Each structure stands twice: as structure tokens, then as C-alpha cells.
XYZ file of C-alpha atoms in Angstrom:
710
model
C 112.532 131.758 108.773
C 109.960 130.099 111.046
C 108.508 128.414 107.975
C 111.888 126.813 107.430
C 112.116 125.774 111.031
C 108.593 124.451 111.188
C 109.288 122.276 108.172
C 111.712 120.373 110.353
C 109.119 118.565 112.414
C 110.479 118.153 115.894
C 110.782 114.477 116.628
C 112.746 114.715 119.821
C 110.030 112.782 121.549
C 111.112 109.728 119.582
C 114.610 110.154 120.940
C 113.502 109.546 124.477
C 115.220 106.550 126.108
C 111.829 105.415 127.282
C 110.551 105.124 123.737
C 113.685 104.077 121.848
C 115.410 100.732 122.094
C 119.024 101.328 123.045
C 121.474 100.209 120.452
C 124.549 98.772 122.174
C 126.664 99.514 119.106
C 126.106 103.269 119.325
C 128.658 105.075 121.461
C 128.875 108.863 121.274
C 131.541 109.232 123.933
C 134.264 109.756 121.322
C 132.566 112.748 119.735
C 133.955 116.240 120.258
C 132.214 118.318 122.960
C 128.566 118.941 122.065
C 126.449 122.007 122.836
C 122.730 122.390 122.163
C 121.084 125.327 120.406
C 118.001 125.957 122.513
C 116.261 128.333 120.098
C 112.896 126.939 118.885
C 113.162 124.026 121.365
C 110.491 123.767 124.025
C 111.706 123.021 127.548
C 110.508 119.432 127.369
C 112.096 118.925 123.951
C 115.409 120.274 125.222
C 115.344 118.034 128.301
C 114.524 114.981 126.182
C 117.333 115.691 123.726
C 119.872 116.108 126.529
C 118.686 112.932 128.234
C 118.973 110.988 124.997
C 122.479 112.234 124.240
C 123.596 111.351 127.746
C 122.189 107.839 127.342
C 124.742 107.277 124.589
C 127.532 108.978 126.574
C 127.715 112.070 124.377
C 130.085 114.702 125.875
C 127.567 117.490 126.511
C 128.918 120.882 127.500
C 127.714 124.435 127.975
C 131.247 125.829 127.845
C 131.304 127.471 124.422
C 135.066 127.836 124.655
C 135.291 124.040 124.194
C 132.202 123.046 122.176
C 132.842 121.663 118.704
C 129.462 120.282 117.651
C 126.265 122.301 117.936
C 122.981 120.434 117.610
C 119.617 122.123 117.307
C 116.590 123.100 115.310
C 118.528 125.073 112.734
C 117.793 124.947 109.024
C 119.939 127.554 107.287
C 123.549 128.710 107.248
C 122.489 132.223 108.153
C 120.668 131.001 111.243
C 123.634 128.832 112.189
C 125.997 131.795 111.903
C 123.688 133.870 114.074
C 123.499 131.177 116.767
C 127.296 130.855 116.843
C 127.739 134.601 116.903
C 125.269 134.933 119.771
C 127.567 132.665 121.775
C 130.511 134.977 121.134
C 132.139 132.745 118.547
C 133.831 134.553 115.667
C 133.653 132.160 112.704
C 133.941 132.056 108.960
C 132.527 129.329 106.766
C 134.988 126.519 106.042
C 134.666 125.684 102.361
C 136.335 122.708 100.754
C 138.600 123.804 97.921
C 138.181 121.892 94.684
C 141.729 122.746 93.675
C 144.716 124.470 95.264
C 144.244 128.191 95.691
C 146.160 130.372 93.297
C 149.063 132.117 95.033
C 148.285 135.180 92.923
C 144.704 135.390 94.156
C 145.815 134.794 97.730
C 147.881 137.944 97.939
C 144.937 140.029 99.094
C 142.960 142.701 97.383
C 143.823 146.263 96.622
C 142.770 148.994 98.984
C 142.257 151.464 96.141
C 138.927 153.200 95.870
C 136.724 151.609 93.275
C 133.312 152.325 91.871
C 130.695 149.675 92.477
C 127.146 149.816 91.204
C 124.699 149.601 94.074
C 121.004 148.939 94.173
C 118.783 149.693 97.123
C 115.299 148.970 98.362
C 115.298 151.944 100.718
C 113.008 153.864 98.385
C 110.258 151.305 98.998
C 108.072 152.429 101.920
C 108.442 150.282 104.999
C 104.800 149.279 105.145
C 105.009 147.820 101.645
C 107.698 145.328 102.615
C 106.235 141.930 103.302
C 107.251 140.746 106.737
C 105.406 137.679 107.899
C 108.340 136.252 109.815
C 107.542 135.170 113.352
C 109.456 136.645 116.279
C 112.734 134.955 116.940
C 114.125 135.877 120.317
C 117.104 133.657 120.960
C 117.451 132.272 124.426
C 120.770 130.915 125.570
C 120.257 128.656 128.534
C 123.589 127.542 129.942
C 122.608 125.767 133.118
C 123.810 122.284 132.261
C 126.618 120.779 134.321
C 129.930 120.601 132.548
C 130.733 117.511 130.557
C 133.995 115.636 131.177
C 136.996 117.198 129.520
C 136.870 116.131 125.896
C 139.624 118.189 124.340
C 141.465 115.071 123.231
C 138.749 113.297 121.286
C 138.979 110.681 118.597
C 137.287 111.726 115.336
C 134.604 109.115 114.806
C 133.801 107.629 111.443
C 130.712 106.724 109.508
C 129.894 103.301 108.034
C 130.072 104.654 104.491
C 133.161 102.483 104.133
C 132.431 99.721 106.608
C 134.943 96.917 107.028
C 134.657 94.442 109.834
C 133.295 96.900 112.373
C 135.829 99.636 111.518
C 134.467 102.871 110.089
C 137.003 104.340 107.710
C 135.406 107.687 106.704
C 135.918 110.380 109.373
C 132.913 112.556 110.256
C 134.362 115.242 112.510
C 137.874 115.694 111.248
C 139.811 118.480 109.525
C 142.808 118.387 107.252
C 144.637 121.010 109.296
C 145.054 122.213 112.837
C 142.256 124.750 112.424
C 139.650 125.086 115.147
C 136.489 123.899 113.389
C 132.867 123.713 114.522
C 129.937 121.844 113.003
C 126.259 122.853 113.226
C 124.125 119.743 112.840
C 120.373 119.148 112.689
C 118.942 117.079 115.517
C 117.607 114.684 112.835
C 121.126 113.262 112.577
C 121.034 112.105 116.205
C 117.736 110.326 115.658
C 119.029 108.692 112.488
C 122.127 107.422 114.285
C 120.020 105.997 117.118
C 117.705 104.259 114.668
C 120.656 102.813 112.736
C 122.592 101.799 115.854
C 125.793 103.419 114.593
C 127.103 106.740 113.386
C 125.902 107.912 110.000
C 127.353 110.477 107.577
C 126.132 113.990 108.195
C 125.105 114.548 104.545
C 122.096 116.890 104.442
C 122.048 117.140 108.256
C 125.177 119.289 108.205
C 123.913 122.872 108.220
C 127.190 124.700 108.640
C 130.893 124.005 109.043
C 132.971 126.926 110.216
C 136.516 127.841 111.069
C 136.722 129.502 114.474
C 138.680 132.755 114.487
C 138.112 133.494 118.138
C 136.322 131.877 121.062
C 135.081 133.374 124.314
C 137.169 132.737 127.403
C 135.931 129.948 129.606
C 134.458 131.324 132.799
C 133.343 127.967 134.129
C 136.437 127.034 136.110
C 134.127 125.709 138.795
C 130.856 123.901 138.662
C 127.781 126.005 138.077
C 126.550 125.163 141.540
C 129.810 126.274 143.138
C 129.846 129.550 141.208
C 126.306 130.434 142.208
C 126.943 129.458 145.816
C 129.969 131.740 145.988
C 128.031 134.640 144.507
C 125.160 134.090 146.883
C 127.477 134.398 149.885
C 129.110 137.531 148.566
C 125.949 139.409 147.581
C 123.001 138.731 149.917
C 119.783 138.645 147.970
C 118.026 140.857 150.468
C 120.374 143.744 149.669
C 119.976 143.826 145.914
C 117.336 144.874 143.479
C 117.171 141.257 142.443
C 115.185 140.349 145.512
C 112.192 140.974 143.320
C 113.338 138.658 140.509
C 112.622 134.977 139.968
C 115.460 132.515 140.804
C 116.433 132.031 137.131
C 116.935 135.740 136.652
C 118.929 135.890 139.887
C 121.335 133.341 138.438
C 121.670 135.121 135.129
C 122.285 138.518 136.659
C 124.770 137.088 139.160
C 126.706 135.627 136.249
C 126.579 138.970 134.466
C 128.088 140.644 137.512
C 130.789 137.996 137.669
C 131.510 138.515 133.985
C 131.830 142.266 134.476
C 134.810 141.763 136.808
C 136.653 139.500 134.380
C 136.248 141.303 131.065
C 138.877 143.948 130.427
C 137.908 147.373 129.154
C 138.205 147.524 125.381
C 136.730 149.731 122.679
C 133.433 148.280 121.517
C 134.449 148.503 117.900
C 137.690 147.962 116.123
C 138.649 150.704 113.645
C 137.861 149.757 110.072
C 140.828 148.070 108.443
C 140.313 149.086 104.859
C 141.498 146.387 102.512
C 140.999 143.699 105.141
C 138.152 141.362 104.330
C 137.213 141.148 107.994
C 136.281 144.814 107.965
C 133.517 144.224 105.448
C 131.110 143.073 108.104
C 130.602 145.361 111.039
C 131.559 143.224 113.976
C 130.750 145.425 116.970
C 127.638 143.725 118.243
C 127.440 144.389 121.974
C 123.970 145.827 121.775
C 121.921 143.426 123.815
C 121.702 141.469 127.030
C 123.993 138.603 127.825
C 122.966 136.027 125.236
C 122.500 138.387 122.327
C 125.211 138.570 119.652
C 128.496 139.998 120.908
C 131.711 139.689 118.980
C 134.447 138.694 121.461
C 137.123 140.587 119.582
C 135.093 143.747 119.979
C 133.500 143.069 123.337
C 132.670 146.026 125.475
C 132.971 146.001 129.176
C 129.972 144.191 130.606
C 127.095 146.446 131.496
C 126.849 148.007 134.940
C 124.064 145.676 135.867
C 124.146 145.005 139.554
C 125.133 148.027 141.519
C 123.768 148.130 145.013
C 120.427 149.884 144.888
C 118.798 152.407 147.145
C 115.773 151.680 149.257
C 113.426 153.046 146.640
C 114.086 149.906 144.559
C 114.362 147.509 147.485
C 112.012 145.108 149.097
C 109.860 142.130 148.363
C 106.800 144.151 149.331
C 107.205 146.713 146.532
C 104.067 146.406 144.463
C 103.419 147.513 140.911
C 100.028 148.174 139.286
C 97.831 145.359 138.139
C 98.817 144.669 134.520
C 96.267 145.265 131.752
C 94.351 142.335 130.326
C 96.603 142.005 127.279
C 99.532 141.342 129.601
C 97.615 138.782 131.669
C 96.489 137.000 128.514
C 99.928 137.177 126.882
C 98.632 138.898 123.733
C 101.654 138.953 121.428
C 100.291 140.804 118.392
C 100.539 144.576 118.769
C 97.518 145.002 116.459
C 95.409 143.565 119.315
C 96.264 146.263 121.847
C 96.290 150.041 122.160
C 99.695 151.730 121.917
C 99.593 155.511 122.374
C 102.454 157.876 121.651
C 104.404 159.638 124.397
C 103.815 156.931 126.987
C 105.289 156.881 130.498
C 108.457 154.992 129.482
C 109.691 157.062 126.548
C 113.139 157.634 128.084
C 113.872 153.915 128.292
C 112.298 153.296 124.878
C 114.612 155.893 123.336
C 117.546 153.782 124.495
C 116.068 150.574 123.071
C 115.354 152.256 119.732
C 119.010 153.218 119.443
C 120.000 149.613 120.096
C 117.582 148.525 117.378
C 119.108 151.033 114.961
C 122.533 149.600 115.733
C 121.188 146.121 114.967
C 119.827 147.443 111.678
C 123.183 148.876 110.684
C 125.005 145.608 111.375
C 122.487 143.558 109.352
C 121.027 141.646 112.301
C 117.470 141.122 111.073
C 116.573 138.782 113.912
C 117.801 141.270 116.501
C 115.822 144.051 114.824
C 112.682 141.913 114.914
C 113.213 141.004 118.583
C 113.838 144.580 119.682
C 110.844 145.808 117.671
C 108.654 143.384 119.609
C 110.143 144.494 122.928
C 109.733 148.187 122.118
C 106.125 147.766 120.998
C 105.260 145.820 124.150
C 106.779 148.381 126.524
C 105.225 151.255 124.558
C 101.770 149.750 125.133
C 102.329 149.356 128.897
C 100.300 152.156 130.532
C 102.353 152.547 133.724
C 105.790 153.897 134.561
C 108.144 150.932 134.949
C 109.841 150.708 138.321
C 110.863 147.074 138.753
C 112.499 144.575 136.389
C 109.842 141.963 137.083
C 107.310 144.318 135.508
C 109.191 144.020 132.223
C 109.597 140.262 132.471
C 105.815 139.849 132.431
C 105.331 141.711 129.150
C 104.854 139.643 125.958
C 108.104 139.484 123.994
C 110.205 140.625 126.956
C 112.212 138.467 129.329
C 115.038 138.619 131.843
C 117.426 139.947 129.194
C 115.246 143.008 128.718
C 115.073 143.342 132.488
C 118.881 143.350 132.632
C 118.951 146.423 130.398
C 116.312 148.072 132.551
C 118.317 147.390 135.711
C 121.356 148.995 134.104
C 119.258 151.974 133.022
C 117.766 152.427 136.504
C 121.091 151.989 138.303
C 123.238 154.210 136.107
C 120.876 156.368 134.055
C 122.451 155.045 130.859
C 123.137 151.884 128.885
C 126.719 151.075 127.948
C 125.750 149.551 124.596
C 123.988 152.771 123.600
C 126.964 154.885 124.638
C 129.239 152.674 122.549
C 126.919 152.996 119.549
C 126.718 156.769 119.808
C 130.467 157.281 120.248
C 131.730 154.806 117.673
C 133.059 156.510 114.542
C 132.162 153.677 112.182
C 128.551 153.702 113.361
C 128.363 157.471 112.923
C 129.399 157.102 109.293
C 126.999 154.215 108.673
C 124.136 156.185 110.194
C 124.885 159.232 108.041
C 124.815 157.069 104.903
C 121.668 155.274 106.097
C 119.921 158.654 106.362
C 120.311 159.181 102.607
C 116.965 158.653 100.905
C 117.274 155.561 98.708
C 120.147 154.044 100.722
C 119.486 151.105 103.020
C 121.684 149.576 105.705
C 123.290 147.114 103.269
C 124.243 149.860 100.841
C 125.511 152.053 103.686
C 127.858 149.261 104.774
C 128.974 148.810 101.172
C 129.844 152.505 100.903
C 131.890 152.397 104.102
C 133.569 148.986 104.122
C 133.944 148.270 100.418
C 134.321 151.716 98.897
C 136.050 153.203 101.954
C 133.875 156.324 101.894
C 133.487 158.178 105.170
C 131.434 161.246 104.217
C 128.962 162.491 101.636
C 131.686 164.269 99.684
C 133.341 160.890 99.051
C 130.134 159.600 97.482
C 129.863 162.656 95.260
C 133.535 162.620 94.241
C 134.139 158.921 93.721
C 130.779 157.263 93.145
C 128.233 159.752 91.845
C 127.846 158.092 88.440
C 127.339 154.701 90.062
C 124.399 155.849 92.179
C 120.906 155.311 90.839
C 118.738 158.364 90.280
C 116.874 158.028 93.578
C 120.143 157.893 95.515
C 121.508 160.899 93.653
C 118.441 162.900 94.631
C 118.766 161.605 98.182
C 122.318 162.944 98.346
C 121.420 166.223 96.628
C 118.661 167.034 99.123
C 120.197 165.219 102.085
C 119.914 168.077 104.578
C 116.472 169.155 103.405
C 114.963 165.661 103.646
C 116.108 165.495 107.279
C 114.030 168.593 108.132
C 110.698 167.432 109.557
C 107.348 168.653 108.218
C 104.862 170.375 110.593
C 101.258 169.168 110.574
C 100.006 172.382 109.025
C 102.313 171.942 106.054
C 101.290 168.287 105.693
C 97.649 169.387 105.493
C 98.495 172.123 102.985
C 100.262 169.616 100.699
C 97.293 167.219 100.899
C 94.860 170.015 100.046
C 96.854 170.871 96.901
C 96.870 167.208 95.845
C 93.108 166.958 96.338
C 92.526 170.177 94.422
C 94.317 168.795 91.374
C 92.605 165.392 91.691
C 89.178 167.048 91.822
C 90.000 169.063 88.710
C 90.868 165.823 86.935
C 87.816 163.896 88.237
C 85.120 165.364 90.513
C 84.320 166.326 94.094
C 83.891 162.697 95.173
C 87.674 162.258 95.237
C 88.933 161.442 98.743
C 92.418 162.144 100.047
C 93.342 160.500 103.357
C 96.591 161.527 105.019
C 98.174 158.445 106.544
C 101.597 157.614 108.015
C 102.913 159.381 111.101
C 100.537 162.325 110.650
C 97.508 160.098 111.154
C 99.109 158.586 114.256
C 99.265 162.069 115.740
C 102.898 163.044 115.189
C 103.465 166.782 115.459
C 106.062 166.583 112.691
C 106.555 164.027 109.928
C 109.543 162.848 107.940
C 107.499 162.700 104.737
C 103.878 162.934 103.616
C 101.881 159.803 102.746
C 98.353 159.992 101.356
C 95.771 157.582 99.934
C 93.710 158.942 97.023
C 90.513 157.156 96.001
C 87.165 157.590 94.224
C 83.906 155.588 94.458
C 83.939 154.847 90.711
C 86.438 152.187 89.718
C 87.187 153.733 86.340
C 88.043 157.059 88.004
C 91.100 155.654 89.802
C 92.509 154.005 86.662
C 95.495 156.009 85.426
C 94.782 158.803 87.905
C 98.271 158.861 89.407
C 99.949 159.705 86.093
C 97.501 162.499 85.370
C 97.955 163.922 88.864
C 101.747 163.942 88.634
C 101.647 165.651 85.244
C 99.263 168.287 86.580
C 101.329 168.931 89.724
C 104.566 169.076 87.726
C 103.061 171.628 85.377
C 102.083 173.730 88.391
C 105.672 173.366 89.689
C 104.698 171.596 92.918
C 106.640 168.438 91.971
C 110.313 168.909 91.107
C 111.315 165.236 90.732
C 109.418 161.977 90.312
C 111.365 159.200 92.012
C 109.019 156.295 91.297
C 105.917 155.959 89.146
C 103.887 152.731 89.190
C 100.751 151.922 87.190
C 100.685 148.179 87.921
C 97.212 148.306 89.426
C 95.788 150.118 86.413
C 97.562 147.792 83.987
C 95.928 144.718 85.512
C 92.456 146.250 85.462
C 92.554 147.086 89.180
C 91.640 143.498 90.031
C 92.989 141.989 93.244
C 95.725 139.488 92.525
C 95.366 135.923 93.840
C 97.700 134.813 96.596
C 99.502 132.559 94.111
C 99.442 132.422 90.354
C 98.167 129.429 88.422
C 101.577 127.758 88.381
C 101.952 128.107 92.142
C 104.520 130.887 92.074
C 104.114 133.783 94.467
C 102.810 136.962 92.891
C 103.568 140.575 93.680
C 100.851 141.697 96.035
C 101.210 145.335 97.030
C 100.838 146.694 93.505
C 98.780 149.824 94.041
C 99.369 152.706 91.659
C 101.740 155.138 93.321
C 104.107 158.034 92.762
C 106.972 158.851 95.103
C 107.928 162.448 94.414
C 109.973 165.411 95.607
C 107.716 168.336 96.492
C 108.456 172.055 96.758
C 106.130 174.995 97.286
C 106.548 177.063 94.094
C 105.650 180.327 95.849
C 107.822 182.197 98.295
C 107.314 185.681 99.779
C 109.931 187.491 97.691
C 109.488 185.526 94.487
C 108.488 188.439 92.242
C 111.311 190.635 93.475
C 113.880 187.827 93.248
C 112.803 186.850 89.731
C 112.917 190.471 88.605
C 116.489 190.782 89.808
C 117.526 187.357 88.543
C 115.283 185.293 86.224
C 117.200 182.188 87.340
C 116.730 182.840 91.044
C 116.409 179.600 93.030
C 113.384 178.744 95.082
C 114.481 178.741 98.777
C 111.546 176.576 99.925
C 112.525 173.253 101.508
C 112.144 170.151 99.346
C 109.826 167.522 100.819
C 109.248 163.834 100.234
C 105.646 163.008 99.260
C 104.070 159.618 98.471
C 100.788 159.606 96.516
C 99.047 156.195 96.543
C 95.915 155.452 94.517
C 93.547 152.808 95.920
C 90.383 151.425 94.276
C 87.315 152.085 96.430
C 86.657 148.381 97.031
C 89.999 148.018 98.876
C 90.583 151.548 100.170
C 90.110 150.359 103.771
C 93.050 147.954 103.425
C 95.152 150.733 101.910
C 94.387 153.195 104.705
C 95.018 150.529 107.350
C 98.169 149.318 105.622
C 99.718 152.790 105.608
C 98.590 154.082 109.029
C 100.231 151.909 111.675
C 103.709 151.915 113.139
C 106.168 149.453 111.641
C 105.617 146.748 114.267
C 101.837 147.218 114.170
C 101.898 146.572 110.413
C 104.187 143.570 110.812
C 101.973 142.056 113.490
C 98.851 142.748 111.444
C 100.258 140.587 108.650
C 101.383 137.934 111.121
C 97.976 137.904 112.774
C 96.169 137.562 109.442
C 98.433 134.673 108.522
C 98.349 132.794 111.845
C 94.741 133.392 112.937
C 92.807 133.750 109.683
C 95.005 131.987 107.157
C 95.000 135.131 105.019
C 97.547 137.270 103.247
C 97.104 140.967 104.096
C 98.720 144.030 102.574
C 97.607 147.507 101.559
C 96.241 146.287 98.227
C 93.808 143.764 99.698
C 93.327 140.391 101.390
C 93.716 136.937 99.891
C 93.191 133.415 101.172
C 96.399 131.442 101.611
C 94.542 128.180 100.999
C 92.488 129.022 97.905
C 94.499 131.992 96.634
C 91.333 134.001 96.010
C 90.650 137.591 97.006
C 88.548 138.101 100.150
C 86.332 141.134 99.662
C 85.844 142.247 103.274
C 84.786 145.691 102.074
C 82.342 144.252 99.560
C 82.664 143.997 95.762
C 82.019 147.724 95.350
C 83.482 149.007 98.596
C 81.902 150.415 101.745
C 79.145 152.993 101.525
C 80.869 155.677 103.549
C 84.341 157.141 103.991
C 87.774 155.487 103.703
C 87.868 155.552 107.503
C 84.582 153.605 107.583
C 86.106 151.083 105.168
C 89.116 150.722 107.463
C 86.814 149.892 110.395
C 85.157 147.243 108.229
C 88.564 145.647 107.656
C 89.216 145.500 111.403
C 85.839 143.833 111.880
C 86.449 141.378 109.066
C 89.803 140.404 110.590
C 88.122 139.798 113.941
C 90.029 142.655 115.588
C 88.839 145.420 117.869
C 89.155 148.770 116.112
C 92.348 150.528 117.180
C 92.323 154.294 116.511
C 95.390 155.386 114.507
C 96.729 157.472 117.406
C 96.986 154.201 119.365
C 99.066 152.362 116.737
C 102.347 154.043 117.734
C 104.501 150.919 117.946
C 107.610 152.596 116.449
């Protein structure tokens, strides 16, 4: 998404009144109320844009209950919808009809159960998903004084049909009494200034939406008056906020004011099956003040500002000197050490639940932001005691501190309680826990198919599930049982035994995933199999699976890939000859269901009943084959926590100009493979090769037990 944003080169500097000749013919005073999207705008860019709009008498406002036009650095409809949603606007896209709608089609859709074929990417391991998107933490700065009341505005026109100074084609006008908003690129403002008159929106219109619900206006007084009143009522010296910067004081004071005005409502509205609105989960109160919250499902504002005891009071309360990575603002988690079971696990558990909620409601940006916050706090070596400690951490800000204040004051977070108690979220989470079912498919099961439990899937949609999903449902309870370290090691030893029989003793098997990060129990078993001879890894995965199936260790093969063997085990270029992106992480792999074929009473049970079932728990096992010359990338690519892996790819892209994944490294400029481990691999172990990759990337080696970024 940042690539899209960066393609819109910010030219706000050219909008400055000091560098632009004022055009007397341009008058923006008749426009509807305008609000600015501050995301991706630097402070100076935002100030310049506001100053320029004021020069032409544009009706600027920060009251979202009145704003009609939103101007910012926004390039896609999805981003526009997110920005509107984050300001508590419930909208749906306003599409122009080419012909009158059919009264038959307008009657609504049936609420009958129906079978819908569903595909899912859940079966693809998380560390194989390419995620080079930069962090996008939305900041909503509403400190601007209110613009004059502009409810009764005159829709201005463009010169597309110019006649004697009268513009006949309306720009901001609707054919009905609907409440409509427009999201417009800032380029349009610059174009209008350059032309000296209003221009059609054309490609500068990102999104036009019909407003279903707006937040209530809380700005009945000026911002200055509101803050002054709060300051008199709550002396700074008697609150925890004595330790916060002035900006945070303002934000938290507003949050407290909001808490007294918002009525208590359920966070989520029960699913209205058959109603199109129910198809997108709208309960979104999972973040601090400016994160997405649907007003129709708003929870009571968090208990943020209770009076605190002396243990949290005082300007003189000191916290430990932050580590160097905090002082330097290191944002990539692959550049710092993050151990498991740190001093702030209780608070992190709350944040992880919020992130899960964001996952289930399809808020990718929120998931990315919370992942960054969680990884940063997890790396902090001291027990947090003050909100200003959090505000200093890379990726965290006053919004994160607000959650911490609530946690410290009440011992809980309202958004987490809402998530855990909401029935719809319970159903979505149960579906999401099915192997092979992602968040999108889980929502489809619930909102579209109206299923509320596993039995519904089996009864009404079994034949529409793909094979992986069917197996995920069949062994649902067993796959949720974690695997002790001893059992992980036993499974790996069996795999190596069969690989050695097929090749020789030089076969290496490296257990990766959560086991390598030190987890006492794992959800599944991931292992990298390699051999110093290139020809020995070709086709090995198929032979191994056949051997293990014959020995009854593998009961089901979910996925079998021989792409690496089929291309001669050569690293793919970053882009193909015609410039199209190629598939990068194409290592040979088999994702299988594993079961120990021996159990203590097997002989007796089989004697009594030849068809006796094996009672051993089914396990999920991933066997990945890596050529020796890139085994270090494979081990590294499968050993870190999710955020560590994401940041590793982001770091390689931003700092080195490379594309990194578990199959190798390529140059983004030339498209050629970069053989950090040498053309024939490292002379040593896969762990030695991994260290060589760290060195080649210019990174300090981080032991796997310090890559626990969650």
C-alpha cells in the first residue's frame, strides 16, 4: 500500500501561499465542509495544506459529523474506506446506476441456507506469505479550530461547460437527499490553484460514499474552551497524566469527556441473517480513540482516566534508561533481541487478543499496526509502569499508552472484554481455528452461509469444502492439541531416518518454527531437510512422503509441491523477462497429517478387532526441502516470529534493495539471485549458513530464541 502512496509524490510544498501566485478567481468558500486525512502527511506538509486551503477560504473542519469532503494522501478505495471508518463514519460506496434498478432485484435476497464454494489460503504457512507492506499506523489529529458553519453550502461547478464565467457542471452534488462524502486526492487542490478555478475531480476522486451513520458532534465549544474546562475540573497534578506530554494530556482528557457522553451499548449488533449489512463484521471498537470504531456498534469508551494511587503519581517517578534500540528508534524487529516470556506478557496477551479481533474483521492495516506494537513491547526488557515508557517505543504512541492506562487502572481492557463475550466473534474464532480456513472464509461461513457451529459446516456445506478444509474439520479437536518438545524431536528423528535411508548420512534435518524459538509446546512441526549435494535434494520430498506413508506415519498429504525440482533447483529472478513478478517461495514441500502408528495396546486391540482405530493424536507436520546453497535462507525464513519475518523482508527491501524469502535472495534492481551463501553453500551446518545470511544482510545475528515477536 505504501508503494501506492509513494507513487503520489507529495507536492504540498508547491501549494504554499509563499510559493504560489494567488488566483483571484479561485474561491473555495462555497465548498462543503472539508476535513484532512493526516495519514502519510508529515507535520509540515499538513500545516502547509491547511494554510493553503485557508488562503482560498476553504471551510476547514475537524468535526467529522459535518465534514463532506476529505482530502489527503489516499490512493485506493480500500484505504479511503478505512480512513472514513476510523473516523466513525459508517459508509457504503455510492455507485452511479447505468439504468433504473429492477424492482424484482431490489426485493432483497433469500435467507435460505445455500452452498457456496470457498477457497482459502490458510493452508499456506504464514512465513511463506509475502508481506513487504510498510507499517501504516493511522493518526487522527483533530486539533484544528472549527470552521464556520457550512451546512448550507452551494454545490460548486467545474468549467467543463464554461459559459461567461458560469460553471454549469456540478462537482459536489447528489441527485437525492442522501448524505454523501467525497474522498479526494490533494493533487486536485493543486490543480485548481494552478488553473485559477475549480476543475472536475476526474481521476482525483478516490471514493464517493453514502453515509449511513455519522458520529455525534462533541465540539459544541471551541477546542480551547473544552480543554480549559477539563483542566479546571481535573488538576494535572492529581492524575497519572502528569507524566505525559501536553498532546497526550489533551487526547486523554477528550477521551474522558467522551466516556461521559457515550451511552452503554453492546459492542456488536447481533447478526441479521439475510441483511446485507451483516456480511461485514462491524464491531470494531478494538483500539484507542482514532482507530476504527463503528458508531452503530460503539462500546462505552474505555475506563481511561480514573484517579490513580500514589504508586503511579508524580513527576519524579523515573523509569529505567531505555535500551539503545529505543534511543535510536530502530523500527525493524529483526534488528533487536526479542525473548519469550518477557516482563510484560500480561499486557501483551491483551494486545494479541485485540489483534486477533482485527484479523477476524478483515482489518489488515490494524493487524499490521498491532503486530508492530506487540513486537516493540515484547522486546522492551523492563516491566512497564508509566504510559510515557510506551510512548517512547518505536511503533507505539499515545494511543497505545491509552490502552496501558486503562489496563493499569482497571486490570482489564474493555475492547478485549467485548471481543471475548461477543457471540459472533466466538463463532468466527471457532471457524478460524479450522486448518485450511482463513478469516475471510470464516466470515463467509457465518455471514453468508449462516453457519454457527461445526455441525452446520458438516451438514450443509461438506461437499463444498476443499480437501484441506475437510481434513481440518475432521481433526479439528486434535489439531488444537499442542505438541510437546519431546514429541517434536521424535517426529523429526523419524523423518531424518527415512531421508537417510533414501540418500545418506549427510542429510540434515533442522527443526524450525516455534520449537526453534524455544516454545515448550508447538501447534505443528516445521522442519527443513537438506543435503550438500544438489542432486540429492531433487525429488526428495516425494520419495520421503511415499516412504513415510508406507510406514503408516503419514495418514494424509494436504499439499505436495515439486516446483523447485521442476525448475532445476535454480533460484528464480526477481522478475521474469517480460517484467512480470514471479513466484518466489517455491521450495519443494509437503504439508501432511502425521500419526504415530504404534500405540501400547496395538497388538491386543488388533487381535480383538482387525479394524481397531489408532487412538494416537493426529499432528500437522510440514516437511520443506531446501538446496544446500540456500539452506540458510530457508532456516532463517522459517524460524522467526511473524513480525520478525515481516520486518526481515521490509529491511531487505528498504536497506539493501533486495527481495528476501525462504528460497533465496534476489536484487530488486537487476532481478538476479544474490548468492550470500556462495554458489555451493556454506561449508558447515544449516545454522552456520543462517549466520552467513545475517552477515550478508548487514544484521547482527539474533539467536532464534530471541526472535519471539508473536
